PDB file of N, CA and C in Angstrom:
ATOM      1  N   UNK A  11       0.845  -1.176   0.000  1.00 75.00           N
ATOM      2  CA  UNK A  11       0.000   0.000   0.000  1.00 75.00           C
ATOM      3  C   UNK A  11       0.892   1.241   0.000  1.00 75.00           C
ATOM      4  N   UNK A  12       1.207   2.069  -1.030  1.00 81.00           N
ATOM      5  CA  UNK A  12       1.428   2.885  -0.864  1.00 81.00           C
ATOM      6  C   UNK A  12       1.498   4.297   0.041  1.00 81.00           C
ATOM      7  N   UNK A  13       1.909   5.030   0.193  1.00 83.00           N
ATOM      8  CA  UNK A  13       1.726   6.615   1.058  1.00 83.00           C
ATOM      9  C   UNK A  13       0.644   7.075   1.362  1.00 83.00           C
ATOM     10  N   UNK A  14       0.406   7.667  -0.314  1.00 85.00           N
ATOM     11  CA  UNK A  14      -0.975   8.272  -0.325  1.00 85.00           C
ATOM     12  C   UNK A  14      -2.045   7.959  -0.128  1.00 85.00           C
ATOM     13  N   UNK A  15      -1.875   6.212  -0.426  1.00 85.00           N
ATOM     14  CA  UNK A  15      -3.332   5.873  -0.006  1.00 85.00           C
ATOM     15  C   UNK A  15      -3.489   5.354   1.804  1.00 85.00           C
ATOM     16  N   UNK A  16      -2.313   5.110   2.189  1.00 84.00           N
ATOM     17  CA  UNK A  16      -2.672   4.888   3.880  1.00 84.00           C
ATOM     18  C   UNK A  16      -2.987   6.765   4.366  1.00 84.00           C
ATOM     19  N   UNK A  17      -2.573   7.850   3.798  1.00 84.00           N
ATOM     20  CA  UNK A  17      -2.534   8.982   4.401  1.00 84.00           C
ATOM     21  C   UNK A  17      -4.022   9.161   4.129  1.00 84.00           C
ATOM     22  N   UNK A  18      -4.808   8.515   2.963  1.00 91.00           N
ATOM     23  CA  UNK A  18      -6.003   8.767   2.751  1.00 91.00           C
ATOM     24  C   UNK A  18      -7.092   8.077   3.161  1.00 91.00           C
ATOM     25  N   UNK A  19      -6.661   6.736   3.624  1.00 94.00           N
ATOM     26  CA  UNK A  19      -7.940   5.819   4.349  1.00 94.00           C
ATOM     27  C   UNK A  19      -8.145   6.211   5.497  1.00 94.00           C
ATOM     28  N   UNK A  20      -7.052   6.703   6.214  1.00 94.00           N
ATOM     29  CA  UNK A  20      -7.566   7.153   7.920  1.00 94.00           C
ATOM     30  C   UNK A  20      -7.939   8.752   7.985  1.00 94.00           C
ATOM     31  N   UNK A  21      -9.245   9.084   7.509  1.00 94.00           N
ATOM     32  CA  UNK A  21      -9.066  10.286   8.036  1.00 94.00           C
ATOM     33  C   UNK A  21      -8.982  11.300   9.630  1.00 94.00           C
ATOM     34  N   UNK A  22      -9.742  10.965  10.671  1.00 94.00           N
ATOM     35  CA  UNK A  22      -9.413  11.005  12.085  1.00 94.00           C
ATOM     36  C   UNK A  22     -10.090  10.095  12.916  1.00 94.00           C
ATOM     37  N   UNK A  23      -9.513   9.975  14.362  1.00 95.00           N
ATOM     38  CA  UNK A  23     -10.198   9.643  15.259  1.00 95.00           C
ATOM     39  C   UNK A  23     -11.330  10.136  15.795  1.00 95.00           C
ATOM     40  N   UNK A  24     -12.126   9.167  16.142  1.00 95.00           N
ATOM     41  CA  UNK A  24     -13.109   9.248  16.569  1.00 95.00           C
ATOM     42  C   UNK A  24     -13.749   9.094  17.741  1.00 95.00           C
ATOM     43  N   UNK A  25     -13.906  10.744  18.639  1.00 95.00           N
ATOM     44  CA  UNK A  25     -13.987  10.597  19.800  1.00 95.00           C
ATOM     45  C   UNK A  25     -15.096  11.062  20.337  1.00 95.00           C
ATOM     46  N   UNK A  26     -15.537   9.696  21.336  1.00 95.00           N
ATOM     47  CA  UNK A  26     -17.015   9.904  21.811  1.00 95.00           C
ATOM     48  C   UNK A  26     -16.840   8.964  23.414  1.00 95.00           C
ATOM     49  N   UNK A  27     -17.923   9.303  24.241  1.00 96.00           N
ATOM     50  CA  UNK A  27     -17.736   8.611  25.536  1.00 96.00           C
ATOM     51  C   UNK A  27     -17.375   7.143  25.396  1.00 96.00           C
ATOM     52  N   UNK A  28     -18.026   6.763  23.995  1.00 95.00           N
ATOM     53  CA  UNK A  28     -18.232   4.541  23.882  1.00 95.00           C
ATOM     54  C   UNK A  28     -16.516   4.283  23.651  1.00 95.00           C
ATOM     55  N   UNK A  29     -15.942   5.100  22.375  1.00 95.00           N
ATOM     56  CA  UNK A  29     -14.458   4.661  22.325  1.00 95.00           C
ATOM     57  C   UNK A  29     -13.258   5.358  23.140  1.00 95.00           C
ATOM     58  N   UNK A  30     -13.901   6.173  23.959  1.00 96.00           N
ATOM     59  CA  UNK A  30     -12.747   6.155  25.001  1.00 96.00           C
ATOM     60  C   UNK A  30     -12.577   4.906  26.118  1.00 96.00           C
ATOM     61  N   UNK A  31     -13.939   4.640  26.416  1.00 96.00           N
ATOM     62  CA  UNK A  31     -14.657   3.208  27.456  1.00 96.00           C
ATOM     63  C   UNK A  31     -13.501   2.372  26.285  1.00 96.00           C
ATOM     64  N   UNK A  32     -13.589   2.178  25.354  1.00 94.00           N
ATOM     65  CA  UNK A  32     -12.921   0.666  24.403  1.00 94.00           C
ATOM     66  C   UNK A  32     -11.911   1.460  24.683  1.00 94.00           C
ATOM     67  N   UNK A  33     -11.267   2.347  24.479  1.00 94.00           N
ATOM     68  CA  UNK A  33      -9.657   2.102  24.551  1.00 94.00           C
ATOM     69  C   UNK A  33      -8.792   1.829  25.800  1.00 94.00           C
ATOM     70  N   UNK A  34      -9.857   2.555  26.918  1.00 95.00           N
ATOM     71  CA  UNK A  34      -9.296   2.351  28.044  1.00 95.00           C
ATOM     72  C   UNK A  34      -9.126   0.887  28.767  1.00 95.00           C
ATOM     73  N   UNK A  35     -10.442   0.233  28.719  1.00 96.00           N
ATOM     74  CA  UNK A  35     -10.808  -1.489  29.257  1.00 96.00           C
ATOM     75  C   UNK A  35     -10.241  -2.439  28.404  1.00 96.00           C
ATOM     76  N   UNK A  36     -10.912  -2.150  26.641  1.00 93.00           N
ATOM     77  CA  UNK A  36      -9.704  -3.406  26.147  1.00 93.00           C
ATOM     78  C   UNK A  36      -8.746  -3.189  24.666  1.00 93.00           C
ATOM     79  N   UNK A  37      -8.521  -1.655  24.936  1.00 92.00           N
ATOM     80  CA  UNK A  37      -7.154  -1.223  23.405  1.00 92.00           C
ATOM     81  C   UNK A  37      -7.738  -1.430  22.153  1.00 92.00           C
ATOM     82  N   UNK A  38      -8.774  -1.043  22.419  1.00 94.00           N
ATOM     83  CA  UNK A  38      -9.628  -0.384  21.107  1.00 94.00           C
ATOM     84  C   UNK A  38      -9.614   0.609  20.584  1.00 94.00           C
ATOM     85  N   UNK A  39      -9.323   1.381  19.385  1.00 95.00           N
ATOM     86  CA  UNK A  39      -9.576   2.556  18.930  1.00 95.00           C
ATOM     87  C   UNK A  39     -10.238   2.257  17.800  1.00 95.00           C
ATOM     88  N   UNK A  40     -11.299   3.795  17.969  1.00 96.00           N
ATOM     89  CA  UNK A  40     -12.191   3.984  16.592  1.00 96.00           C
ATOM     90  C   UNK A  40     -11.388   5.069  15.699  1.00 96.00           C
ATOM     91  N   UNK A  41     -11.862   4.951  14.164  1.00 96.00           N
ATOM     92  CA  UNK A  41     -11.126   5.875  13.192  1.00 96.00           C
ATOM     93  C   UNK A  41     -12.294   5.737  12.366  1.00 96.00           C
ATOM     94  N   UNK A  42     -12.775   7.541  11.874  1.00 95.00           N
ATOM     95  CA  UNK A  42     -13.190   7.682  10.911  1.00 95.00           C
ATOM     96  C   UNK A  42     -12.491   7.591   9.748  1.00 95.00           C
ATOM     97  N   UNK A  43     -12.617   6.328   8.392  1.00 96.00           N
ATOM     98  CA  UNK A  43     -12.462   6.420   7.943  1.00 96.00           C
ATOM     99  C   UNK A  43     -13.218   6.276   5.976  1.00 96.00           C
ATOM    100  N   UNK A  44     -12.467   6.524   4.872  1.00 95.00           N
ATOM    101  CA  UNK A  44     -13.075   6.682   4.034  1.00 95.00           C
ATOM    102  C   UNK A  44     -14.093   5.575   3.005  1.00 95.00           C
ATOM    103  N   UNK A  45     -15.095   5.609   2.461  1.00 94.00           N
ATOM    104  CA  UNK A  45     -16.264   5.148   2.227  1.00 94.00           C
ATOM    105  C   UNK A  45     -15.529   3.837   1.606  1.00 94.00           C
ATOM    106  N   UNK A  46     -14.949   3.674   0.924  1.00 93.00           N
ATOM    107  CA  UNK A  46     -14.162   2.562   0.182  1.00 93.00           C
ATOM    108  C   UNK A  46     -13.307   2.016   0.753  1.00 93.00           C
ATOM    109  N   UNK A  47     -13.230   2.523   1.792  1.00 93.00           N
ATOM    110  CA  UNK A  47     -11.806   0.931   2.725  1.00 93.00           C
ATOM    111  C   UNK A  47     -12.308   0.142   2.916  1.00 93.00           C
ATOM    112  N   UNK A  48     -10.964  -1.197   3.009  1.00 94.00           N
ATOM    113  CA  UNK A  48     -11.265  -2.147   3.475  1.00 94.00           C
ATOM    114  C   UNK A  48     -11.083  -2.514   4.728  1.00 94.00           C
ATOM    115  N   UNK A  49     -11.106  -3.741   5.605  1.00 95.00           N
ATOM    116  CA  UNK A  49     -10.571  -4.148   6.818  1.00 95.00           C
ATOM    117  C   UNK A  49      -9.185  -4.417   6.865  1.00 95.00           C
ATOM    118  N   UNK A  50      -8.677  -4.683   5.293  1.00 94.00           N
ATOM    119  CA  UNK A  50      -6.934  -4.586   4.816  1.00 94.00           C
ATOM    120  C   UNK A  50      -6.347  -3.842   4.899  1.00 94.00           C
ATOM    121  N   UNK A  51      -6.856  -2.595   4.379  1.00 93.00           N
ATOM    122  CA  UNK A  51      -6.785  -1.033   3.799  1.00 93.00           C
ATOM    123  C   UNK A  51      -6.401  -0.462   4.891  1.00 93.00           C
ATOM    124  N   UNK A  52      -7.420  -0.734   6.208  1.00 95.00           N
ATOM    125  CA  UNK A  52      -7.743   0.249   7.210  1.00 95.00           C
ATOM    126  C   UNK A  52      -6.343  -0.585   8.407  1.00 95.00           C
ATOM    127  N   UNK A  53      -6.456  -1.722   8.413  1.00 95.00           N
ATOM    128  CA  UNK A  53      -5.183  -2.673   8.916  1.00 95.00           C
ATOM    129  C   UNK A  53      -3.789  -2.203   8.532  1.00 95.00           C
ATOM    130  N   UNK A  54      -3.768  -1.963   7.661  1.00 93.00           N
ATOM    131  CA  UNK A  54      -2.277  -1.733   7.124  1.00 93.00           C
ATOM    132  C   UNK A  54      -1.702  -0.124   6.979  1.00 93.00           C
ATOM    133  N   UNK A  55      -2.879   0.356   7.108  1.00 94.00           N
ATOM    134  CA  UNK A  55      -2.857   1.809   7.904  1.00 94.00           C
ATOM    135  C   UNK A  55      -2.343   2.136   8.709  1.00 94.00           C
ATOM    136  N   UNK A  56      -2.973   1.492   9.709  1.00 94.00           N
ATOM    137  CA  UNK A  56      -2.924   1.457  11.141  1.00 94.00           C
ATOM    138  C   UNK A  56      -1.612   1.074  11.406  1.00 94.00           C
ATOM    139  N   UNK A  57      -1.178  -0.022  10.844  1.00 94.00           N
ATOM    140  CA  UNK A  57      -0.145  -0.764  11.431  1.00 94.00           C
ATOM    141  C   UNK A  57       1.338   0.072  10.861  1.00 94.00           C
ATOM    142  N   UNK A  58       0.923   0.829   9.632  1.00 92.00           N
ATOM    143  CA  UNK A  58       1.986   1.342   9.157  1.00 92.00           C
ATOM    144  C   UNK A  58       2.185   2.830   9.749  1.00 92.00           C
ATOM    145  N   UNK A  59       1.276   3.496  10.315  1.00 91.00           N
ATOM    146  CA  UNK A  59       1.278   4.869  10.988  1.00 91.00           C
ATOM    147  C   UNK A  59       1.886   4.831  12.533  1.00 91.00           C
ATOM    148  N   UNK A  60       1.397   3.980  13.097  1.00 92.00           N
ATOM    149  CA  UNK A  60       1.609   3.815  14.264  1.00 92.00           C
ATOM    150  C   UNK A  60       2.572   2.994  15.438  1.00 92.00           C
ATOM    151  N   UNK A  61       3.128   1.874  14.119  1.00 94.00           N
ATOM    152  CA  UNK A  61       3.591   0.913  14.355  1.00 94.00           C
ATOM    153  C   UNK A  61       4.022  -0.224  15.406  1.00 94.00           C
ATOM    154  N   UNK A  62       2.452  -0.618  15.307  1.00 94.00           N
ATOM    155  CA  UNK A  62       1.795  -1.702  15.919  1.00 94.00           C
ATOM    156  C   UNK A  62       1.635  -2.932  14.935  1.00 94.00           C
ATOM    157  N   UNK A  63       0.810  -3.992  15.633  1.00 95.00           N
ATOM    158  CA  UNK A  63       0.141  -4.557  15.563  1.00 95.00           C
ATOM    159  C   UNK A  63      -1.182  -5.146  15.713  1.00 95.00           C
ATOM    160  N   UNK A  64      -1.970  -4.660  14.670  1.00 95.00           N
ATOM    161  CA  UNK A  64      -3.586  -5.043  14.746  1.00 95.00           C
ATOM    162  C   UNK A  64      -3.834  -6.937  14.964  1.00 95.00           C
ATOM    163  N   UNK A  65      -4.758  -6.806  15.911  1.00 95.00           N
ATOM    164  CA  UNK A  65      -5.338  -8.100  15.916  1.00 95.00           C
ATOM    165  C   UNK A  65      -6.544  -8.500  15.081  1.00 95.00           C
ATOM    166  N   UNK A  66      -7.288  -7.100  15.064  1.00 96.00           N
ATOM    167  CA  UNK A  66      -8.646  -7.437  14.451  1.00 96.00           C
ATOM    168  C   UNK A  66      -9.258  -6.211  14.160  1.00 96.00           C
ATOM    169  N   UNK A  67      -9.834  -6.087  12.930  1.00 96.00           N
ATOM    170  CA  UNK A  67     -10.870  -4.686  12.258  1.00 96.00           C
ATOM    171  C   UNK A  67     -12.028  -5.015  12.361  1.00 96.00           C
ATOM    172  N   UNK A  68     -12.830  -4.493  12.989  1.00 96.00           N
ATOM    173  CA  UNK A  68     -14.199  -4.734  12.717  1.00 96.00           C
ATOM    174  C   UNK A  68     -14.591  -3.380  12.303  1.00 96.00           C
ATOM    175  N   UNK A  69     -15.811  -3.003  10.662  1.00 96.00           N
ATOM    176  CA  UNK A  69     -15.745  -1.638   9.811  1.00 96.00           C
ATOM    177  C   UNK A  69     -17.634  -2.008   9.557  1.00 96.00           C
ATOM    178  N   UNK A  70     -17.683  -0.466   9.921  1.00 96.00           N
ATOM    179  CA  UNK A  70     -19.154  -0.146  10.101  1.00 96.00           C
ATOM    180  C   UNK A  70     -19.586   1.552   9.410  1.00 96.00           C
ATOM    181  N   UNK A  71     -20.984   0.634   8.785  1.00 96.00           N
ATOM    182  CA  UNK A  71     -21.283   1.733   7.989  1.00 96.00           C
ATOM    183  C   UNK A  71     -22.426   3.035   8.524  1.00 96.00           C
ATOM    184  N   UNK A  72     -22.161   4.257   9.089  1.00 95.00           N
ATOM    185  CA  UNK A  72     -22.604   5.069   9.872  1.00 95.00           C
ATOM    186  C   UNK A  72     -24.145   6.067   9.112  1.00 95.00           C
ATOM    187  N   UNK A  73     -25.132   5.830   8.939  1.00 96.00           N
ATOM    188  CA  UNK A  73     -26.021   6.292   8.302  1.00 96.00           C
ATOM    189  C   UNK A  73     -26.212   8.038   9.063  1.00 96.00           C
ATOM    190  N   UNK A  74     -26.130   9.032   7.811  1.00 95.00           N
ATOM    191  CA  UNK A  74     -26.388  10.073   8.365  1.00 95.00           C
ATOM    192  C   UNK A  74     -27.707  10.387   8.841  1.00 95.00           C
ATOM    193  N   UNK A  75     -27.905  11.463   9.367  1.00 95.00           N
ATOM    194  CA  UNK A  75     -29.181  11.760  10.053  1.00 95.00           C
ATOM    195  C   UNK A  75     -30.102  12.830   9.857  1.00 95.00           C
ATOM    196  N   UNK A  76     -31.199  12.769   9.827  1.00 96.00           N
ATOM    197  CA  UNK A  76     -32.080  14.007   9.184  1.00 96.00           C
ATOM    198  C   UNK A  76     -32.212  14.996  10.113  1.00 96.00           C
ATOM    199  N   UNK A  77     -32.078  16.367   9.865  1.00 95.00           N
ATOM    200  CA  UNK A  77     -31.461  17.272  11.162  1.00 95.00           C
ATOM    201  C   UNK A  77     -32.549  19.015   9.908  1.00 95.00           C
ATOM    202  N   UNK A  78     -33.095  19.814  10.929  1.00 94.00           N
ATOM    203  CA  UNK A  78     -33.683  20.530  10.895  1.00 94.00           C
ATOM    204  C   UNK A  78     -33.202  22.081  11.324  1.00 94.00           C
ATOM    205  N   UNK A  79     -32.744  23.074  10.514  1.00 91.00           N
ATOM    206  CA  UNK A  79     -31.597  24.187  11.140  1.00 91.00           C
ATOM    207  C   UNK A  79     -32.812  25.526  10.402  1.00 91.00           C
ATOM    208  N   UNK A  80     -33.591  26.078  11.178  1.00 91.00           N
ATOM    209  CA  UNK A  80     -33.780  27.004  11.003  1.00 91.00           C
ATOM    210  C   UNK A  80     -34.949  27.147   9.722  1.00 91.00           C
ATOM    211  N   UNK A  81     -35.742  25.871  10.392  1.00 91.00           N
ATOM    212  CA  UNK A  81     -37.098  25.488   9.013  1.00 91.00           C
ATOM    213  C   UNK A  81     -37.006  24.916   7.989  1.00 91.00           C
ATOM    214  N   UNK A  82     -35.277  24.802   7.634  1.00 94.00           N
ATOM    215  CA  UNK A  82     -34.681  24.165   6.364  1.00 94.00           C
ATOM    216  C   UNK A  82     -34.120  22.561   6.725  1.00 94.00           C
ATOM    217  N   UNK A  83     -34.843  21.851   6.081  1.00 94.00           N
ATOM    218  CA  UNK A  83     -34.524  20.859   6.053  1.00 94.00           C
ATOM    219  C   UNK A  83     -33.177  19.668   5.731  1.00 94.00           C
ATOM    220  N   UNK A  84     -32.714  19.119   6.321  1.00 95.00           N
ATOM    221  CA  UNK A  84     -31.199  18.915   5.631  1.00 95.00           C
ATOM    222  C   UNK A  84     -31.099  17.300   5.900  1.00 95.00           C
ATOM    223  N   UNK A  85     -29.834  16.730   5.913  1.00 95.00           N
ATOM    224  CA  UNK A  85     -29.109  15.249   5.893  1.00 95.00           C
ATOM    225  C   UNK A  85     -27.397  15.766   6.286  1.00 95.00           C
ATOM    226  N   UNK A  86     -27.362  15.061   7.176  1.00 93.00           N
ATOM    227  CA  UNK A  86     -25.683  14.826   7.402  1.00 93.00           C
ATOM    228  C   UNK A  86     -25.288  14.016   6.658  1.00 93.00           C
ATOM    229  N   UNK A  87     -24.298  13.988   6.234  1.00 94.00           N
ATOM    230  CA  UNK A  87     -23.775  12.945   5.208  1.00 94.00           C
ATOM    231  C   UNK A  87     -23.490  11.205   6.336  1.00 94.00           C
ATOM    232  N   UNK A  88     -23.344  10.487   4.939  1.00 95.00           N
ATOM    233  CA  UNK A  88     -23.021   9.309   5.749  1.00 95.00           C
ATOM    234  C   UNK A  88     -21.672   8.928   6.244  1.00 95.00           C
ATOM    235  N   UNK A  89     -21.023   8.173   7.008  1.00 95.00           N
ATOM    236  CA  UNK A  89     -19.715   7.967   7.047  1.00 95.00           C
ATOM    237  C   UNK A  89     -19.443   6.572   7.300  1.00 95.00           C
ATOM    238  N   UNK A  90     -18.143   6.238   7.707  1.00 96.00           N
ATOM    239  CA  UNK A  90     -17.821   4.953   8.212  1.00 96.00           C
ATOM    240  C   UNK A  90     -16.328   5.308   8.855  1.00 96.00           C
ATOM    241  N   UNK A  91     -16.736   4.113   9.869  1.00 95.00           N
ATOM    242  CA  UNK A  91     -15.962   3.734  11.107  1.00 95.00           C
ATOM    243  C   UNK A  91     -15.045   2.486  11.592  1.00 95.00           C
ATOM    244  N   UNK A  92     -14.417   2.429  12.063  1.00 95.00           N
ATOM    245  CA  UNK A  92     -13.174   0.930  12.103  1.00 95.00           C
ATOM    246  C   UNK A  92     -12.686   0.969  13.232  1.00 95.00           C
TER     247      UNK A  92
END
């Protein structure tokens, strides 16, 4: 895997009360990343940025949400997570 594409599958972490609980109890981290990775993609990322070793990816697809700003109707976009 090239540079550009590990600099481009991870775009950031993802921080919320649930994956701080996973990183702290059992060395979990979440990463927003881009619509087309894989569990390879996002693995070899990881392993090449940080330099570790992944045991396991589990990659989930985040449905945006219908959200209301001022009478105008809208959509958050969708994302995904690893």
């Amino acid at each position: 895997m090239n540079r550009e594409r590990i600099a481009q599958v991870l775009k950031a972490p993802h921080v919320s009360e649930k994956s701080a609980r996973l990183s702290e109890i059992s060395n979990q981290y979440v990463f927003e990343v881009t619509q087309d990775a894989t569990k390879a993609d996002v693995k070899s990322a990881v392993e090449s940025l940080f330099n570790v070793t992944v045991e396991a990816v589990n990659v989930m697809n985040v449905k945006g949400k219908n959200k209301t700003f001022r009478n105008r109707s809208g959509r958050r976009g969708d994302w995904r997570k690893a």
